[in-house]
Short mmCIF file of C-alpha atoms in Angstrom, two decimals:
data_model
loop_
_atom_site.label_atom_id
_atom_site.label_comp_id
_atom_site.label_asym_id
_atom_site.label_seq_id
_atom_site.Cartn_x
_atom_site.Cartn_y
_atom_site.Cartn_z
CA MET F 269 47.89 -118.21 9.76
CA ARG F 270 50.16 -115.62 10.83
CA ILE F 271 49.93 -114.06 7.36
CA ASN F 272 46.06 -114.22 7.40
CA SER F 273 45.77 -113.28 10.68
CA SER F 274 48.07 -109.84 9.90
CA LEU F 275 45.95 -109.13 7.23
CA GLN F 276 42.86 -109.40 9.30
CA GLU F 277 44.07 -106.68 12.12
CA SER F 278 45.38 -104.86 9.20
CA ASN F 279 41.81 -104.76 7.79
CA ASP F 280 40.00 -104.22 11.23
CA SER F 281 42.63 -101.22 11.34
CA LEU F 282 41.27 -99.91 7.89
CA THR F 283 37.89 -100.39 8.44
CA ARG F 284 38.28 -98.24 11.93
CA ASP F 285 40.15 -95.45 10.39
CA ASN F 286 37.20 -95.25 7.69
CA VAL F 287 34.74 -95.19 10.21
CA GLY F 288 36.84 -92.52 12.02
CA LEU F 289 37.05 -90.89 9.10
CA ARG F 290 33.57 -91.70 7.84
CA ALA F 291 32.24 -90.08 11.31
CA THR F 292 34.73 -87.02 10.90
CA ASN F 293 33.32 -86.55 7.43
CA ASP F 294 29.75 -86.57 8.88
CA SER F 295 31.25 -83.88 11.61
CA LEU F 296 32.28 -81.93 8.85
CA THR F 297 29.62 -82.24 6.68
CA ARG F 298 27.71 -80.93 9.94
CA ASP F 299 29.67 -78.16 10.41
CA ASN F 300 29.54 -76.81 6.58
CA ALA F 301 25.57 -77.09 7.18
CA SER F 302 26.16 -74.90 9.77
CA LEU F 303 28.27 -72.64 8.49
CA ARG F 304 26.03 -72.24 5.54
CA GLU F 305 23.27 -71.98 7.36
CA SER F 306 25.20 -69.48 9.46
CA ASN F 307 26.43 -67.58 6.27
CA ASP F 308 23.00 -67.39 4.99
CA GLY F 309 21.97 -65.90 7.94
CA LEU F 310 24.75 -63.16 7.94
CA GLN F 311 23.83 -62.48 4.49
CA ALA F 312 20.43 -62.22 5.30
CA HIS F 313 21.11 -59.24 8.30
CA ASN F 314 23.53 -57.72 5.86
CA ASP F 315 20.32 -57.32 3.47
CA SER F 316 18.32 -56.12 5.79
CA LEU F 317 21.33 -53.72 7.24
CA THR F 318 21.37 -52.67 3.72
CA ARG F 319 18.10 -51.61 3.21
CA ASP F 320 18.16 -50.32 6.40
CA ASN F 321 20.94 -48.13 5.57
CA ALA F 322 19.17 -47.29 1.77
CA GLY F 323 16.44 -46.31 3.96
CA LEU F 324 17.99 -43.56 6.14
CA ARG F 325 20.09 -42.33 3.48
CA GLU F 326 16.86 -41.58 1.44
CA SER F 327 14.93 -40.34 4.48
CA ASN F 328 18.09 -38.41 5.28
CA GLU F 329 18.30 -36.69 2.08
CA GLY F 330 14.11 -35.90 2.64
CA LEU F 331 15.12 -34.10 6.03
CA THR F 332 17.98 -32.27 3.77
CA ARG F 333 15.48 -31.30 1.44
CA ASP F 334 12.58 -30.23 4.43
CA THR F 335 15.60 -28.55 6.24
CA ASP F 336 16.25 -26.55 2.87
CA ASP F 337 12.47 -25.94 2.14
CA LEU F 338 12.21 -24.44 5.64
CA ARG F 339 15.11 -22.56 5.89
CA ALA F 340 13.97 -20.74 2.29
CA SER F 341 10.43 -20.22 3.74
CA ASN F 342 12.07 -18.73 6.55
CA VAL F 343 13.85 -16.26 4.40
CA SER F 344 10.57 -15.47 2.47
CA LEU F 345 8.62 -14.80 5.52
CA ARG F 346 11.16 -12.77 6.87
CA HIS F 347 10.87 -10.75 3.79
CA ASP F 348 7.37 -10.43 3.91
CA SER F 349 7.29 -9.45 7.52
CA ARG F 350 8.92 -6.10 5.81
CA GLU F 351 7.16 -5.84 2.69
CA ASP F 352 4.00 -4.41 2.05
CA ALA F 353 1.72 -6.76 0.37
CA LEU F 354 0.53 -4.27 -2.23
CA THR F 355 2.87 -1.95 -3.01
CA ARG F 356 5.87 -4.46 -2.78
CA VAL F 357 8.28 -1.88 -1.43
CA MET F 358 9.33 -2.20 2.50
CA ASN F 359 6.50 -1.78 5.39
CA ARG F 360 6.77 0.40 8.56
CA ARG F 361 8.54 -2.65 10.41
CA GLY F 362 10.98 -2.81 7.67
CA LEU F 363 11.46 1.02 7.96
CA ASP F 364 11.63 1.21 11.73
CA GLN F 365 14.03 -2.05 11.08
CA ASP F 366 16.73 -0.36 8.48
CA CYS F 367 16.64 3.51 9.49
CA PRO F 368 19.01 3.47 12.71
CA ALA F 369 21.59 1.43 10.51
CA PHE F 370 21.23 3.56 7.42
CA VAL F 371 21.40 6.64 9.27
CA ARG F 372 24.90 5.36 11.43
CA THR F 373 26.39 4.39 8.15
CA HIS F 374 25.55 7.80 6.55
CA ALA F 375 27.28 11.00 7.25
CA ASN F 376 24.37 13.48 5.57
CA LEU F 377 20.63 12.30 4.72
CA ILE F 378 16.84 13.59 4.58
CA LEU F 379 13.77 12.03 5.89
CA ILE F 380 10.87 12.73 3.54
CA SER F 381 7.34 12.43 4.78
CA VAL F 382 4.73 11.58 1.87
CA ASP F 383 0.85 11.89 1.77
CA ILE F 384 -1.73 11.55 -0.81
CA ASN F 385 -3.84 14.66 -1.01
CA ASP F 386 -7.97 13.46 -0.10
CA PHE F 387 -6.73 9.67 -0.56
CA LYS F 388 -10.03 8.90 1.20
CA LEU F 389 -12.11 11.17 -0.88
CA PHE F 390 -10.49 9.35 -3.85
CA ASN F 391 -11.65 6.20 -2.30
CA ASP F 392 -15.37 7.39 -1.74
CA ILE F 393 -15.71 8.70 -5.19
CA PHE F 394 -13.84 6.44 -7.15
CA GLY F 395 -13.73 2.85 -4.79
CA HIS F 396 -11.00 1.36 -2.71
CA HIS F 397 -9.79 -0.69 -5.22
CA ILE F 398 -9.04 2.59 -7.42
CA GLY F 399 -7.17 3.15 -4.55
CA ASP F 400 -5.25 0.39 -4.52
CA GLN F 401 -4.01 0.96 -8.19
CA LEU F 402 -3.28 4.56 -6.85
CA LEU F 403 -0.79 3.19 -4.51
CA LYS F 404 0.69 0.61 -6.76
CA ALA F 405 1.15 3.65 -9.43
CA LEU F 406 2.60 5.61 -6.94
CA ALA F 407 5.02 3.05 -5.46
CA GLU F 408 6.30 2.38 -9.47
CA GLU F 409 7.15 6.61 -9.82
CA PHE F 410 8.56 6.07 -6.29
CA ARG F 411 10.98 3.60 -7.79
CA ALA F 412 12.00 6.02 -10.70
CA LEU F 413 12.84 8.91 -7.81
CA VAL F 414 14.45 7.11 -4.80
CA PRO F 415 18.10 6.27 -5.56
CA GLU F 416 18.71 2.24 -5.89
CA ASP F 417 20.71 2.02 -2.30
CA ASP F 418 18.49 4.49 -0.43
CA ILE F 419 15.18 3.47 1.39
CA LEU F 420 11.42 3.85 0.19
CA ALA F 421 8.73 2.52 2.62
CA ARG F 422 5.06 2.79 2.90
CA SER F 423 4.98 3.64 6.09
CA GLY F 424 0.99 3.70 6.95
CA GLY F 425 -2.14 3.67 4.88
CA ASP F 426 -1.47 6.84 2.00
CA GLU F 427 1.86 7.78 3.59
CA PHE F 428 5.38 6.96 2.23
CA ALA F 429 9.00 7.35 3.92
CA LEU F 430 11.77 7.98 1.80
CA VAL F 431 15.18 8.70 3.69
CA ILE F 432 17.93 9.97 0.79
CA ALA F 433 21.64 10.28 1.40
CA ASN F 434 23.55 12.98 0.74
CA PRO F 435 21.01 14.23 -1.85
CA THR F 436 22.43 16.52 -4.58
CA GLU F 437 20.63 20.09 -5.55
CA ALA F 438 19.74 18.64 -8.91
CA TRP F 439 18.04 15.73 -7.65
CA MET F 440 16.25 17.87 -4.70
CA HIS F 441 14.93 20.29 -7.78
CA LYS F 442 14.09 16.71 -9.27
CA ALA F 443 11.84 15.84 -6.08
CA SER F 444 10.39 19.24 -5.86
CA ASP F 445 9.19 19.53 -9.48
CA PHE F 446 7.95 15.60 -8.57
CA PHE F 447 6.03 16.27 -5.55
CA ASN F 448 4.35 19.76 -7.09
CA ARG F 449 2.83 18.22 -9.93
CA VAL F 450 -0.63 16.48 -11.29
CA HIS F 451 0.32 12.57 -11.08
CA SER F 452 -1.76 10.36 -13.18
CA PHE F 453 -2.29 6.55 -13.66
CA GLU F 454 -4.66 5.11 -16.17
CA PHE F 455 -6.47 1.45 -15.20
CA GLU F 456 -8.99 -0.19 -17.24
CA GLY F 457 -8.95 2.35 -20.35
CA VAL F 458 -9.64 5.10 -17.19
CA ARG F 459 -7.47 7.92 -16.32
CA TYR F 460 -6.92 9.28 -12.97
CA THR F 461 -4.80 12.01 -11.62
CA TYR F 462 -4.30 12.78 -8.01
CA SER F 463 -1.34 15.22 -5.71
CA LEU F 464 1.06 15.13 -3.38
CA SER F 465 1.96 16.98 0.35
CA ALA F 466 5.53 16.31 1.37
CA GLY F 467 7.92 17.33 3.89
CA PHE F 468 11.34 16.59 5.09
CA ALA F 469 13.99 17.21 7.91
CA ALA F 470 17.93 16.96 7.62
CA TYR F 471 20.04 14.80 9.79
CA PRO F 472 22.29 15.54 11.13
CA GLU F 473 21.81 19.35 10.18
CA GLN F 474 18.42 19.44 12.09
CA THR F 475 18.43 16.58 14.49
CA ASP F 476 20.47 13.88 15.24
CA SER F 477 17.67 12.00 16.78
CA LEU F 478 15.63 9.29 14.60
CA GLU F 479 12.71 10.16 16.87
CA THR F 480 13.25 13.96 16.13
CA LEU F 481 13.84 13.77 12.61
CA PHE F 482 10.62 11.47 11.91
CA ARG F 483 8.20 14.60 13.81
CA MET F 484 10.29 17.12 12.40
CA ALA F 485 9.28 15.28 8.58
CA ASP F 486 5.51 15.10 10.21
CA SER F 487 5.67 18.73 10.83
CA ALA F 488 6.78 20.10 7.54
CA LEU F 489 3.99 17.54 5.83
CA TYR F 490 1.16 19.03 8.09
CA HIS F 491 2.32 22.66 6.98
CA ALA F 492 2.44 21.90 3.74
CA LYS F 493 -0.97 20.01 3.39
CA MET F 494 -2.86 23.01 5.31
CA LEU F 495 -1.58 26.19 5.01
CA ALA F 496 1.00 26.36 2.01
CA LYS F 497 0.44 26.55 -1.79
CA ASP F 498 4.14 24.28 -3.02
CA LYS F 499 3.88 20.93 -1.44
CA PHE F 500 7.36 20.41 -0.84
CA PHE F 501 8.74 21.65 2.30
CA LYS F 502 11.59 21.74 4.42
CA TYR F 503 11.51 21.59 8.26
CA ALA F 504 11.41 25.19 10.31
CA PRO F 505 10.65 25.37 14.04
CA GLU F 506 7.88 27.77 13.21
CA MET F 507 6.01 25.06 11.66
CA ASP F 508 5.15 23.75 14.90
CA ASN F 509 2.80 26.42 15.50
CA ASP F 510 0.89 26.46 12.30
CA LEU F 511 -2.69 24.69 14.93
CA ARG F 512 -2.30 21.44 13.81
CA MET F 513 -6.08 21.01 15.56
CA SER F 514 -6.96 22.21 12.45
CA LEU F 515 -7.15 18.38 10.78
CA GLY F 516 -9.60 17.64 12.81
CA PHE F 517 -12.08 20.59 10.77
CA ASN F 518 -12.94 18.34 7.49
CA ALA F 519 -14.60 20.21 5.14
CA ARG F 520 -18.30 18.38 5.56
CA GLY F 521 -17.78 19.53 9.37
CA LEU F 522 -17.63 22.99 8.18
CA ALA F 523 -20.17 22.54 5.86
CA SER F 524 -22.58 21.23 8.18
CA THR F 525 -22.00 24.62 10.53
CA ALA F 526 -21.66 27.06 7.37
CA PRO F 527 -23.85 30.24 8.24
CA GLY F 528 -25.82 29.63 4.42
CA ALA F 529 -27.15 27.51 2.05
CA MET F 530 -24.00 25.81 0.45
CA LEU F 531 -23.65 23.88 -2.44
CA ILE F 532 -21.15 22.11 -4.78
CA PHE F 533 -21.03 21.54 -8.78
CA LYS F 534 -20.14 20.65 -11.75
CA ALA F 535 -19.06 23.53 -14.75
CA ALA F 536 -19.26 20.90 -17.40
CA GLY F 537 -22.21 19.40 -18.95
CA SER F 538 -25.88 19.42 -17.04
CA HIS F 539 -23.71 21.09 -13.81
CA GLU F 540 -23.90 17.94 -11.80
CA LEU F 541 -24.54 18.27 -8.12
CA LEU F 542 -21.44 17.40 -6.27
CA PHE F 543 -22.47 18.42 -2.28
CA ALA F 544 -24.51 20.30 -0.33
CA ASN F 545 -24.79 20.77 3.25
CA THR F 546 -28.22 20.17 5.57
CA LEU F 547 -29.28 24.08 5.20
CA CYS F 548 -29.25 23.58 1.34
CA ALA F 549 -31.63 20.94 1.73
CA GLU F 550 -33.88 22.68 4.37
CA PHE F 551 -33.38 26.15 2.12
CA PHE F 552 -35.27 24.34 -1.20
CA GLY F 553 -37.73 22.27 1.29
CA TYR F 554 -36.25 18.76 1.21
CA PRO F 555 -36.43 17.07 4.61
CA SER F 556 -32.51 15.87 3.97
CA VAL F 557 -29.82 16.26 2.09
CA SER F 558 -30.26 12.79 0.41
CA ASP F 559 -33.56 13.43 -0.24
CA PHE F 560 -32.37 17.26 -2.17
CA MET F 561 -29.71 15.23 -4.03
CA ASN F 562 -31.55 12.19 -4.84
CA ALA F 563 -34.46 15.03 -5.97
CA GLU F 564 -31.89 17.27 -8.34
CA ARG F 565 -29.00 15.72 -9.20
CA SER F 566 -27.99 18.95 -11.28
CA LEU F 567 -28.24 22.63 -11.26
CA SER F 568 -29.49 22.83 -14.79
CA HIS F 569 -32.71 20.86 -12.84
CA LEU F 570 -32.67 23.01 -9.80
CA VAL F 571 -32.94 26.25 -11.93
CA SER F 572 -36.32 27.35 -13.34
CA GLN F 573 -36.65 26.50 -16.88
CA ASP F 574 -36.99 30.57 -17.73
CA ASP F 575 -33.04 31.06 -16.28
CA VAL F 576 -31.09 27.95 -17.37
CA ASP F 577 -29.82 29.42 -20.72
CA GLN F 578 -28.78 32.59 -18.15
CA VAL F 579 -26.90 30.30 -15.39
CA ASP F 580 -25.15 28.42 -18.50
CA ARG F 581 -24.07 31.35 -20.21
CA HIS F 582 -22.94 32.72 -16.88
CA ILE F 583 -21.25 29.83 -16.01
CA ALA F 584 -19.89 29.40 -19.44
CA ASP F 585 -18.07 32.98 -19.16
CA GLN F 586 -16.78 32.18 -15.84
CA VAL F 587 -14.86 28.86 -17.64
CA ALA F 588 -13.34 30.63 -20.61
CA GLN F 589 -11.68 33.03 -19.01
CA PRO F 590 -10.70 31.43 -15.49
CA ASP F 591 -8.28 34.27 -14.48
CA LEU F 592 -10.23 36.89 -15.02
CA HIS F 593 -12.81 36.00 -11.93
CA GLY F 594 -12.53 35.78 -8.69
CA GLN F 595 -15.85 35.65 -6.18
CA THR F 596 -18.93 36.24 -8.41
CA CYS F 597 -23.10 36.96 -7.32
CA VAL F 598 -25.58 36.03 -9.80
CA SER F 599 -29.48 35.88 -9.17
CA TYR F 600 -31.32 33.61 -10.02
CA ARG F 601 -34.87 31.37 -9.90
CA VAL F 602 -35.10 27.64 -8.49
CA GLN F 603 -37.71 24.94 -8.28
CA CYS F 604 -38.05 23.96 -4.76
CA GLY F 605 -39.29 20.33 -3.20
CA ASP F 606 -42.42 21.66 -2.31
CA GLY F 607 -43.70 23.26 -5.92
CA ARG F 608 -42.61 26.53 -4.91
CA THR F 609 -40.67 29.18 -6.85
CA ARG F 610 -37.97 31.73 -5.80
CA THR F 611 -35.16 33.89 -6.33
CA VAL F 612 -31.92 32.99 -4.42
CA LEU F 613 -28.44 34.85 -4.79
CA ALA F 614 -25.85 32.74 -5.35
CA VAL F 615 -21.95 33.89 -4.03
CA GLU F 616 -19.81 31.89 -5.69
CA ARG F 617 -16.38 31.08 -6.57
CA MET F 618 -14.56 28.69 -9.25
CA SER F 619 -12.06 26.60 -8.94
CA LEU F 620 -10.09 23.59 -10.87
CA ASN F 621 -10.66 20.34 -8.89
CA GLU F 622 -7.92 17.74 -10.05
CA HIS F 623 -11.18 14.85 -10.13
CA PHE F 624 -13.84 16.93 -11.92
CA GLY F 625 -12.25 19.96 -13.44
CA TYR F 626 -13.67 23.14 -12.95
CA ILE F 627 -16.35 22.96 -10.01
CA PHE F 628 -18.21 25.98 -8.53
CA HIS F 629 -18.99 26.15 -4.82
CA ALA F 630 -21.72 28.42 -3.98
CA PHE F 631 -23.72 29.64 -1.10
CA LEU F 632 -27.39 30.47 -1.54
CA PHE F 633 -29.36 33.39 0.41
CA ASP F 634 -32.24 34.94 -0.49
CA PRO F 635 -32.70 38.16 -1.53
CA ALA F 636 -34.59 39.82 0.93
CA PHE F 637 -32.59 38.67 3.83
CA VAL F 638 -29.27 39.95 2.66
CA GLY F 639 -31.06 43.36 1.82
CA GLU F 640 -32.33 43.31 5.10
CA GLY F 641 -28.80 42.01 6.38
CA LEU F 642 -27.08 45.63 4.39
CA GLY F 643 -30.02 47.89 5.58
CA ALA F 644 -29.19 46.72 9.29
#
């Protein structure tokens, strides 16, 4: 019995241990499940962080690209703000920004102010789109003339500025030839010609003030445009007395107040009429200049048919030997707008025009009026 009782007690102990072990196993199983669930949560969170990190990296790369693009765009805008869009040379803003430093870093330099002669007339005759082509062609010519490290700028509508450091005598001769010759360019199969005027001042030889340097160069430019046969001048103090107000007297204004009928016509062909003043229209019996120009169009149409051959020979003789003729007088009959035929005395001078070739400027008078004036 004692043995049986002992076995029973041992069995009960083992049963209790088994129950305890099962409880422990169940607890461990629950803990393991909880840990697995926690691990799954941590993995999901880690995956989420990984995705967020990838998204942030992609966003950061995008922001870096945007920053680079903005930086490049800013450089481009800064460049564009200093460059003339048509000619692709420096504009006035770039000129004003760069000139002070350029002057400080060079012991000697010259500033050249350049202007295209009769640019407004060129635009009126051929159109602004051809004028734009002229500006582009001139900019290309300047690029070949101006040393690479010096300054070339379009300072205004048809005005350019050149700042040349330490110009040599050879370069100055080259520049003089450049500004005194007739220039040309071709566009859509048509060749166009134009000329320039230029004036320059020297730093520090003539002034150590940049503002004064510009003023001096402009004075030399006005001198070349208004008073000189040559078209490239160095500033001299007497140029300040060139009566700059004369710039306000344009050809049309002078013609409108001229003391006689003024007519300009081509030497070639049928002698196309290019200009007439109000007195000329009145002289031929027309109410306005536009009526006169639209009706007549050429000297050959205006001159009486009986005198056309005589006038053609006179013009041909002038063109054949231009150096032998100055101012000439010729008399011929014309057909007026009201049907009358009248005799005119034409005081003429021929000149070579860069746009039209040989042209004639003529003042037309009534011979009787001239006779009365001479008799008086």
